[in-house]
Amino acid sequence: MQVEIYVDVLCPWCYIGKRRVAAALSQVDGRDQVQIIWRSLELAPESGREPGQSAAEAMREWWGDQAEARVAHIQELGAAEGLELNLHLARPVNTFDAHRLCHLAADRGLADEVMERLLRGYHTEGLDMADPVVLERLAVEAGLEADEVRALLAGDAYAERVRADERRAAELGVAGVPSMVIDGGAPVSAVQPPAALRLLLENAAQVSAGPVP
């Protein structure tokens, strides 16, 4: 069974969703038969490469008087999953290179490790996700080879893979992140409680298996 999850490193819900999907999968029979594929979907492709206001400050502009409570709610949900979401440190930037890096990681069998390190780097440590020096360090810490990462960041490798993911997201009707697509079906939220995600995965697994002879 193939499970595609559309994410952007800028999204705190993606970090929460990653934890919840992992918790759901740990309870699914035949976990080894489930292939997780991280797909690219930029939240703000028009963003520049220089960090500006923090995520918390941006949320205050979006939500006004409700911002403080909503930020606290996100942080509480993250804490429940063991995550420290420092929205006052995280500063949104262009994530195209981070997405390209994730595709390299997938080809090297390190997609989950690199995704985890980028999410922690941004949401917990407040690191600059457009800085090639930062991206190289995090990728190497996650297991990739420094020379290969450096070459990727200096060129345009995997750019078409990112664009292809985004075109496919539009075709499927993926409107936000994190969104989960199971065996090419309709997209669903990947930030649902683990019990709900487990049910979705188990039902899909039964369909994939077909009728019992």
Coordinates of N, CA and C in Angstrom, one line a residue:
M1 N 0.8 -1.2 0.0 CA 0.0 0.0 0.0 C 0.9 1.2 0.0
Q2 N 0.6 2.2 -0.9 CA 1.3 3.4 -1.0 C 0.6 4.6 -0.3
V3 N 1.3 5.2 0.6 CA 0.7 6.4 1.3 C 1.6 7.6 1.0
E4 N 1.0 8.5 0.2 CA 1.7 9.8 -0.1 C 1.3 10.9 0.8
I5 N 2.2 11.6 1.4 CA 1.9 12.7 2.3 C 2.5 14.0 1.8
Y6 N 1.6 14.9 1.5 CA 2.0 16.2 1.0 C 2.3 17.1 2.2
V7 N 3.5 17.7 2.2 CA 3.9 18.5 3.3 C 4.8 19.7 2.9
D8 N 4.9 20.6 3.8 CA 5.9 21.7 3.7 C 6.5 21.9 5.0
V9 N 7.8 22.0 5.0 CA 8.5 22.1 6.3 C 8.1 23.3 7.1
L10 N 7.5 24.3 6.5 CA 7.0 25.5 7.2 C 5.8 25.3 8.1
C11 N 5.1 24.2 7.9 CA 3.8 24.0 8.5 C 3.9 23.2 9.8
P12 N 3.6 23.8 11.0 CA 3.6 23.1 12.2 C 2.7 21.9 12.3
W13 N 1.6 21.9 11.5 CA 0.6 20.8 11.5 C 1.3 19.6 10.8
C14 N 2.3 19.9 9.9 CA 3.0 18.8 9.2 C 3.8 18.0 10.2
Y15 N 4.4 18.7 11.2 CA 5.2 18.1 12.2 C 4.3 17.2 13.1
I16 N 3.2 17.8 13.5 CA 2.2 17.1 14.3 C 1.7 15.9 13.5
G17 N 1.4 16.1 12.3 CA 0.8 15.0 11.4 C 1.8 13.9 11.3
K18 N 3.1 14.2 11.1 CA 4.2 13.2 11.0 C 4.2 12.3 12.2
R19 N 4.1 12.8 13.4 CA 4.0 12.1 14.6 C 2.8 11.2 14.7
R20 N 1.7 11.8 14.3 CA 0.4 11.0 14.4 C 0.3 9.9 13.3
V21 N 0.8 10.1 12.2 CA 0.9 9.0 11.2 C 1.8 7.9 11.7
A22 N 2.9 8.2 12.2 CA 3.8 7.2 12.8 C 3.1 6.4 13.9
A23 N 2.4 7.1 14.7 CA 1.7 6.4 15.8 C 0.6 5.5 15.2
A24 N -0.1 5.9 14.2 CA -1.1 5.1 13.6 C -0.5 3.9 12.9
L25 N 0.6 4.1 12.2 CA 1.2 3.0 11.5 C 1.8 1.9 12.5
S26 N 2.2 2.4 13.6 CA 2.8 1.4 14.6 C 1.7 0.4 15.0
Q27 N 0.4 0.7 14.8 CA -0.7 -0.2 15.3 C -1.3 -0.9 14.1
V28 N -0.8 -0.7 12.9 CA -1.4 -1.3 11.7 C -0.7 -2.7 11.4
D29 N -1.5 -3.7 11.3 CA -0.9 -5.0 10.9 C -0.3 -4.9 9.5
G30 N 0.8 -5.5 9.3 CA 1.5 -5.4 8.0 C 2.1 -4.1 7.7
R31 N 2.6 -3.4 8.8 CA 3.3 -2.1 8.6 C 4.3 -2.2 7.6
D32 N 5.1 -3.3 7.4 CA 6.2 -3.4 6.5 C 5.7 -3.3 5.0
Q33 N 4.4 -3.5 4.8 CA 3.8 -3.4 3.5 C 3.4 -2.0 3.1
V34 N 3.5 -1.1 4.0 CA 3.1 0.3 3.8 C 4.3 1.1 3.4
Q35 N 4.2 1.7 2.2 CA 5.3 2.6 1.7 C 4.9 4.1 1.9
I36 N 5.6 4.8 2.7 CA 5.4 6.2 2.9 C 6.2 7.0 2.0
I37 N 5.6 7.9 1.2 CA 6.3 8.8 0.3 C 5.9 10.2 0.7
W38 N 7.0 11.0 1.0 CA 6.8 12.4 1.3 C 6.8 13.2 0.0
R39 N 5.7 14.0 -0.2 CA 5.5 14.7 -1.4 C 5.6 16.2 -1.1
S40 N 6.0 17.0 -2.1 CA 6.3 18.4 -2.0 C 5.0 19.2 -2.3
L41 N 4.8 20.2 -1.4 CA 3.7 21.2 -1.7 C 4.1 22.5 -1.0
E42 N 4.6 23.4 -1.7 CA 5.1 24.7 -1.1 C 3.9 25.5 -0.6
L43 N 3.9 25.9 0.7 CA 2.9 26.8 1.2 C 3.0 28.2 0.7
A44 N 4.2 28.7 0.5 CA 4.3 30.1 0.0 C 5.5 30.1 -1.0
P45 N 5.2 29.6 -2.2 CA 6.3 29.6 -3.2 C 6.8 31.0 -3.6
E46 N 6.0 32.0 -3.3 CA 6.4 33.3 -3.6 C 7.4 33.9 -2.6
S47 N 7.6 33.3 -1.5 CA 8.4 33.8 -0.4 C 9.8 33.9 -0.8
G48 N 10.5 34.9 -0.3 CA 11.9 35.1 -0.6 C 12.8 34.2 0.3
R49 N 14.1 34.4 0.1 CA 15.1 33.6 0.8 C 15.6 34.2 2.1
E50 N 15.2 35.5 2.4 CA 15.6 36.1 3.6 C 14.6 36.1 4.6
P51 N 14.9 35.5 5.8 CA 13.9 35.4 6.9 C 13.4 36.8 7.3
G52 N 12.1 36.9 7.5 CA 11.5 38.1 7.9 C 10.8 37.9 9.3
Q53 N 9.5 38.2 9.4 CA 8.8 38.1 10.6 C 8.7 36.6 11.0
S54 N 8.5 36.4 12.3 CA 8.3 35.0 12.8 C 7.0 34.4 12.4
A55 N 6.8 33.1 12.5 CA 5.6 32.5 12.2 C 4.5 33.0 13.2
A56 N 4.8 33.2 14.4 CA 3.9 33.8 15.4 C 3.4 35.2 15.0
E57 N 4.3 36.0 14.5 CA 4.0 37.3 14.1 C 3.1 37.3 12.9
A58 N 3.4 36.4 11.9 CA 2.5 36.3 10.8 C 1.1 35.8 11.2
M59 N 1.0 34.9 12.1 CA -0.3 34.4 12.6 C -1.1 35.5 13.2
R60 N -0.4 36.5 13.9 CA -1.1 37.6 14.5 C -1.7 38.5 13.4
E61 N -1.1 38.6 12.2 CA -1.6 39.3 11.1 C -2.8 38.6 10.5
W62 N -2.8 37.2 10.5 CA -3.9 36.5 9.9 C -5.1 36.4 10.8
W63 N -4.8 36.3 12.1 CA -5.9 35.9 13.0 C -6.3 37.0 14.0
G64 N -5.5 38.1 14.1 CA -5.8 39.2 14.9 C -5.9 38.8 16.4
D65 N -7.0 39.2 17.1 CA -7.1 38.9 18.5 C -7.2 37.4 18.8
Q66 N -7.5 36.6 17.9 CA -7.5 35.1 18.1 C -6.1 34.5 18.1
A67 N -5.1 35.2 17.6 CA -3.8 34.6 17.3 C -3.2 34.0 18.5
E68 N -3.2 34.7 19.6 CA -2.5 34.2 20.8 C -3.0 32.8 21.2
A69 N -4.4 32.7 21.2 CA -5.0 31.4 21.6 C -4.7 30.3 20.6
R70 N -4.7 30.7 19.3 CA -4.5 29.7 18.3 C -3.1 29.2 18.3
V71 N -2.1 30.1 18.5 CA -0.7 29.7 18.6 C -0.5 28.8 19.8
A72 N -1.1 29.2 20.9 CA -1.0 28.3 22.1 C -1.6 26.9 21.9
H73 N -2.7 26.9 21.1 CA -3.4 25.6 20.8 C -2.4 24.7 20.0
I74 N -1.8 25.3 19.0 CA -0.9 24.5 18.1 C 0.3 24.0 19.0
Q75 N 0.8 24.9 19.8 CA 1.9 24.4 20.7 C 1.5 23.3 21.6
E76 N 0.3 23.4 22.2 CA -0.2 22.4 23.1 C -0.3 21.0 22.4
L77 N -0.9 21.1 21.2 CA -1.0 19.8 20.4 C 0.3 19.3 20.0
G78 N 1.3 20.1 19.7 CA 2.6 19.7 19.4 C 3.3 19.0 20.7
A79 N 3.1 19.7 21.8 CA 3.7 19.1 23.1 C 3.1 17.8 23.4
A80 N 1.8 17.6 23.1 CA 1.2 16.3 23.3 C 1.8 15.2 22.5
E81 N 2.5 15.6 21.4 CA 3.2 14.6 20.5 C 4.7 14.6 20.8
G82 N 5.1 15.3 21.8 CA 6.5 15.3 22.2 C 7.3 16.4 21.4
L83 N 6.6 17.3 20.8 CA 7.3 18.3 20.0 C 7.3 19.7 20.7
E84 N 8.4 20.4 20.5 CA 8.6 21.8 20.9 C 8.4 22.7 19.7
L85 N 7.3 23.3 19.6 CA 7.0 24.2 18.4 C 7.3 25.7 18.8
N86 N 8.4 26.2 18.5 CA 8.8 27.5 18.8 C 8.4 28.5 17.7
L87 N 7.1 28.8 17.7 CA 6.6 29.6 16.5 C 7.2 31.1 16.6
H88 N 7.7 31.5 17.7 CA 8.3 32.8 17.8 C 9.7 32.8 17.3
L89 N 10.3 31.6 17.0 CA 11.6 31.5 16.5 C 11.6 31.2 15.0
A90 N 10.6 30.4 14.6 CA 10.5 30.0 13.2 C 10.2 31.2 12.3
R91 N 11.0 31.3 11.2 CA 10.8 32.5 10.3 C 10.6 31.9 8.9
P92 N 9.4 32.1 8.3 CA 9.1 31.5 7.0 C 10.0 32.1 5.9
V93 N 10.4 31.2 5.0 CA 11.2 31.5 3.9 C 10.8 30.6 2.7
N94 N 11.5 30.8 1.6 CA 11.2 29.9 0.5 C 11.8 28.5 0.8
T95 N 11.0 27.5 0.5 CA 11.4 26.1 0.9 C 11.7 25.2 -0.3
F96 N 11.9 25.8 -1.5 CA 12.1 25.0 -2.7 C 13.3 24.1 -2.6
D97 N 14.4 24.7 -2.1 CA 15.6 23.9 -2.0 C 15.4 22.8 -0.9
A98 N 14.7 23.1 0.1 CA 14.4 22.0 1.2 C 13.7 20.9 0.5
H99 N 12.7 21.2 -0.3 CA 11.9 20.2 -1.0 C 12.8 19.3 -1.9
R100 N 13.7 20.0 -2.6 CA 14.6 19.3 -3.5 C 15.5 18.3 -2.7
L101 N 15.9 18.8 -1.6 CA 16.8 18.0 -0.7 C 16.0 16.7 -0.2
C102 N 14.7 16.9 0.1 CA 13.9 15.7 0.5 C 13.8 14.7 -0.6
H103 N 13.8 15.1 -1.9 CA 13.7 14.2 -3.0 C 15.1 13.4 -3.1
L104 N 16.2 14.1 -2.9 CA 17.4 13.4 -2.9 C 17.4 12.4 -1.8
A105 N 17.0 12.8 -0.6 CA 16.9 11.9 0.6 C 16.1 10.6 0.3
A106 N 15.0 10.8 -0.5 CA 14.1 9.7 -0.8 C 14.9 8.7 -1.7
D107 N 15.7 9.2 -2.6 CA 16.5 8.4 -3.5 C 17.6 7.6 -2.7
R108 N 17.9 8.1 -1.6 CA 19.0 7.5 -0.8 C 18.4 6.7 0.4
G109 N 17.1 6.6 0.4 CA 16.5 5.8 1.5 C 16.5 6.5 2.9
L110 N 16.6 7.8 2.8 CA 16.7 8.6 4.1 C 15.6 9.7 4.2
A111 N 14.5 9.5 3.5 CA 13.5 10.5 3.4 C 12.9 10.9 4.8
D112 N 12.6 9.8 5.6 CA 12.0 10.1 6.9 C 13.0 10.8 7.8
E113 N 14.3 10.4 7.7 CA 15.3 11.0 8.6 C 15.5 12.5 8.2
V114 N 15.6 12.8 6.9 CA 15.9 14.2 6.5 C 14.6 15.0 6.8
M115 N 13.4 14.5 6.5 CA 12.2 15.3 6.8 C 12.2 15.6 8.3
E116 N 12.4 14.6 9.2 CA 12.4 14.9 10.6 C 13.4 15.9 11.0
R117 N 14.6 15.9 10.5 CA 15.6 16.9 10.9 C 15.3 18.3 10.4
L118 N 14.7 18.4 9.2 CA 14.3 19.7 8.7 C 13.2 20.3 9.6
L119 N 12.2 19.4 9.9 CA 11.1 19.9 10.7 C 11.6 20.4 12.1
R120 N 12.4 19.6 12.7 CA 13.0 20.0 14.0 C 13.8 21.2 13.9
G121 N 14.6 21.3 12.8 CA 15.5 22.5 12.7 C 14.6 23.8 12.5
Y122 N 13.5 23.7 11.8 CA 12.7 24.9 11.6 C 11.8 25.2 12.8
H123 N 11.1 24.2 13.2 CA 10.0 24.5 14.2 C 10.5 24.5 15.7
T124 N 11.6 23.8 16.0 CA 12.1 23.8 17.3 C 13.3 24.7 17.5
E125 N 14.2 24.7 16.5 CA 15.5 25.4 16.6 C 15.4 26.8 15.9
G126 N 14.4 27.0 15.1 CA 14.3 28.3 14.4 C 15.3 28.6 13.3
L127 N 15.7 27.5 12.7 CA 16.8 27.6 11.7 C 16.2 28.1 10.3
D128 N 17.1 28.7 9.5 CA 16.8 29.3 8.2 C 16.7 28.1 7.2
M129 N 15.6 27.8 6.7 CA 15.4 26.7 5.7 C 15.7 27.1 4.3
A130 N 16.2 28.3 4.1 CA 16.6 28.8 2.7 C 18.2 28.9 2.7
D131 N 18.8 28.7 3.8 CA 20.3 28.9 3.9 C 20.9 27.6 3.5
P132 N 21.7 27.6 2.4 CA 22.3 26.3 2.0 C 23.3 25.7 3.0
V133 N 23.9 26.6 3.8 CA 24.8 26.1 4.8 C 24.0 25.3 5.9
V134 N 22.9 25.9 6.3 CA 22.0 25.2 7.2 C 21.5 23.9 6.7
L135 N 21.0 24.0 5.4 CA 20.4 22.8 4.8 C 21.5 21.7 4.7
E136 N 22.7 22.0 4.3 CA 23.7 21.0 4.2 C 24.0 20.4 5.6
R137 N 24.1 21.2 6.6 CA 24.4 20.6 7.9 C 23.4 19.7 8.4
L138 N 22.1 20.1 8.2 CA 21.0 19.3 8.7 C 20.9 18.0 7.9
A139 N 21.1 18.1 6.6 CA 21.1 16.9 5.7 C 22.2 15.9 6.1
V140 N 23.4 16.4 6.3 CA 24.5 15.5 6.7 C 24.2 14.9 8.1
E141 N 23.7 15.7 9.0 CA 23.3 15.1 10.3 C 22.3 14.0 10.2
A142 N 21.5 14.1 9.1 CA 20.4 13.0 8.9 C 21.0 11.8 8.1
G143 N 22.2 11.9 7.6 CA 22.8 10.8 7.0 C 23.2 10.9 5.5
L144 N 22.9 12.1 4.9 CA 23.3 12.3 3.5 C 24.8 12.7 3.4
E145 N 25.4 12.5 2.2 CA 26.8 12.8 2.0 C 26.9 14.3 1.7
A146 N 27.9 14.9 2.4 CA 28.1 16.4 2.2 C 28.3 16.8 0.8
D147 N 29.2 16.1 0.1 CA 29.5 16.5 -1.3 C 28.2 16.4 -2.2
E148 N 27.4 15.4 -2.0 CA 26.2 15.3 -2.8 C 25.2 16.3 -2.5
V149 N 25.1 16.7 -1.2 CA 24.1 17.7 -0.8 C 24.6 19.1 -1.4
R150 N 25.9 19.3 -1.3 CA 26.4 20.6 -1.7 C 26.2 20.8 -3.2
A151 N 26.4 19.7 -4.0 CA 26.2 19.7 -5.4 C 24.8 20.0 -5.8
L152 N 23.9 19.4 -5.0 CA 22.4 19.6 -5.3 C 22.1 21.1 -5.0
L153 N 22.5 21.6 -3.9 CA 22.2 23.0 -3.6 C 22.8 24.0 -4.5
A154 N 23.9 23.6 -5.2 CA 24.5 24.5 -6.1 C 23.9 24.5 -7.5
G155 N 23.0 23.5 -7.7 CA 22.4 23.3 -9.1 C 20.9 23.3 -9.0
D156 N 20.3 22.6 -9.9 CA 18.8 22.5 -9.9 C 18.3 21.1 -9.9
A157 N 19.1 20.2 -9.4 CA 18.7 18.8 -9.4 C 17.4 18.6 -8.6
Y158 N 16.5 17.8 -9.1 CA 15.2 17.5 -8.4 C 14.2 18.6 -8.5
A159 N 14.5 19.7 -9.2 CA 13.5 20.8 -9.3 C 12.3 20.3 -10.0
E160 N 12.4 19.5 -11.0 CA 11.2 19.0 -11.8 C 10.4 18.0 -10.9
R161 N 11.1 17.3 -10.0 CA 10.4 16.4 -9.1 C 9.4 17.2 -8.2
V162 N 9.9 18.3 -7.7 CA 9.1 19.2 -6.8 C 7.9 19.7 -7.6
R163 N 8.2 20.2 -8.8 CA 7.1 20.7 -9.7 C 6.1 19.6 -10.0
A164 N 6.6 18.4 -10.3 CA 5.7 17.3 -10.6 C 4.8 17.0 -9.4
D165 N 5.3 17.0 -8.2 CA 4.5 16.7 -7.0 C 3.4 17.8 -6.9
E166 N 3.8 19.0 -7.2 CA 2.8 20.1 -7.0 C 1.7 20.0 -8.1
R167 N 2.1 19.7 -9.3 CA 1.1 19.5 -10.3 C 0.1 18.3 -10.0
R168 N 0.7 17.2 -9.5 CA -0.1 16.1 -9.1 C -1.0 16.5 -7.9
A169 N -0.5 17.3 -7.0 CA -1.4 17.7 -5.9 C -2.6 18.4 -6.4
A170 N -2.4 19.3 -7.4 CA -3.5 20.1 -8.0 C -4.5 19.1 -8.6
E171 N -4.0 18.1 -9.3 CA -4.9 17.2 -10.0 C -5.7 16.4 -9.0
L172 N -5.1 16.0 -7.9 CA -5.8 15.2 -6.9 C -6.8 16.1 -6.0
G173 N -6.6 17.4 -6.1 CA -7.4 18.3 -5.3 C -6.9 18.5 -3.9
V174 N -5.6 18.3 -3.7 CA -4.9 18.6 -2.4 C -4.9 20.1 -2.2
A175 N -5.5 20.5 -1.2 CA -5.7 22.0 -1.0 C -4.8 22.5 0.1
G176 N -4.2 21.6 0.9 CA -3.4 22.1 2.0 C -2.5 21.0 2.5
V177 N -1.7 21.3 3.5 CA -0.8 20.3 4.1 C -1.1 20.2 5.6
P178 N -0.8 19.0 6.2 CA -0.4 17.8 5.6 C -1.7 17.0 5.0
S179 N -1.6 16.6 3.8 CA -2.6 15.8 3.2 C -2.1 14.4 2.8
M180 N -2.9 13.4 3.0 CA -2.5 12.0 2.8 C -3.3 11.4 1.7
V181 N -2.7 10.8 0.7 CA -3.3 10.1 -0.4 C -2.9 8.7 -0.3
I182 N -3.9 7.8 -0.1 CA -3.7 6.4 0.0 C -4.0 5.7 -1.3
D183 N -3.0 5.0 -1.9 CA -3.2 4.3 -3.1 C -3.9 5.1 -4.2
G184 N -3.6 6.4 -4.3 CA -4.1 7.2 -5.3 C -5.6 7.7 -5.1
G185 N -6.1 7.5 -3.9 CA -7.5 7.9 -3.6 C -7.6 9.3 -3.3
A186 N -8.8 9.7 -2.8 CA -9.0 11.1 -2.5 C -8.1 11.6 -1.3
P187 N -7.7 12.8 -1.3 CA -6.8 13.3 -0.2 C -7.6 13.5 1.1
V188 N -7.0 13.2 2.2 CA -7.6 13.3 3.5 C -6.5 14.0 4.4
S189 N -7.0 14.6 5.5 CA -6.1 15.3 6.4 C -5.2 14.2 7.1
A190 N -3.9 14.5 7.1 CA -3.0 13.7 7.8 C -2.7 14.1 9.3
V191 N -3.5 15.1 9.7 CA -3.3 15.5 11.1 C -4.5 15.1 12.0
Q192 N -5.2 14.1 11.5 CA -6.3 13.5 12.3 C -5.7 12.8 13.5
P193 N -6.5 12.5 14.5 CA -6.0 11.7 15.6 C -5.5 10.3 15.1
P194 N -4.5 9.7 15.8 CA -3.9 8.5 15.3 C -5.0 7.3 15.2
A195 N -6.0 7.3 16.0 CA -7.0 6.2 15.9 C -7.7 6.4 14.6
A196 N -8.0 7.6 14.2 CA -8.7 7.8 12.9 C -7.8 7.5 11.7
L197 N -6.6 7.9 11.8 CA -5.6 7.5 10.7 C -5.4 6.0 10.6
R198 N -5.4 5.4 11.8 CA -5.2 3.9 11.8 C -6.4 3.3 11.0
L199 N -7.6 3.7 11.3 CA -8.8 3.2 10.7 C -8.7 3.4 9.2
L200 N -8.3 4.6 8.7 CA -8.2 4.8 7.3 C -7.2 3.9 6.7
L201 N -6.1 3.7 7.3 CA -5.0 2.8 6.8 C -5.5 1.4 6.7
E202 N -6.1 0.9 7.8 CA -6.5 -0.5 7.8 C -7.6 -0.7 6.8
N203 N -8.6 0.2 6.7 CA -9.6 0.0 5.6 C -9.0 0.0 4.2
A204 N -8.0 0.8 4.0 CA -7.4 0.8 2.7 C -6.6 -0.4 2.4
A205 N -6.0 -1.0 3.5 CA -5.2 -2.2 3.4 C -6.1 -3.4 3.0
Q206 N -7.3 -3.4 3.6 CA -8.3 -4.4 3.3 C -8.7 -4.3 1.8
V207 N -9.0 -3.1 1.3 CA -9.3 -3.0 -0.1 C -8.2 -3.4 -1.0
S208 N -7.0 -3.0 -0.6 CA -5.8 -3.4 -1.4 C -5.6 -4.9 -1.5
A209 N -6.0 -5.6 -0.4 CA -5.8 -7.0 -0.3 C -6.8 -7.8 -1.2
G210 N -8.0 -7.1 -1.4 CA -9.0 -7.8 -2.2 C -9.8 -8.8 -1.4
P211 N -10.8 -9.4 -2.0 CA -11.6 -10.4 -1.3 C -10.9 -11.6 -0.9
V212 N -11.2 -12.2 0.2 CA -10.6 -13.5 0.7 C -11.1 -14.6 -0.2
P213 N -10.2 -15.4 -0.8 CA -10.7 -16.5 -1.7 C -11.5 -17.5 -0.9

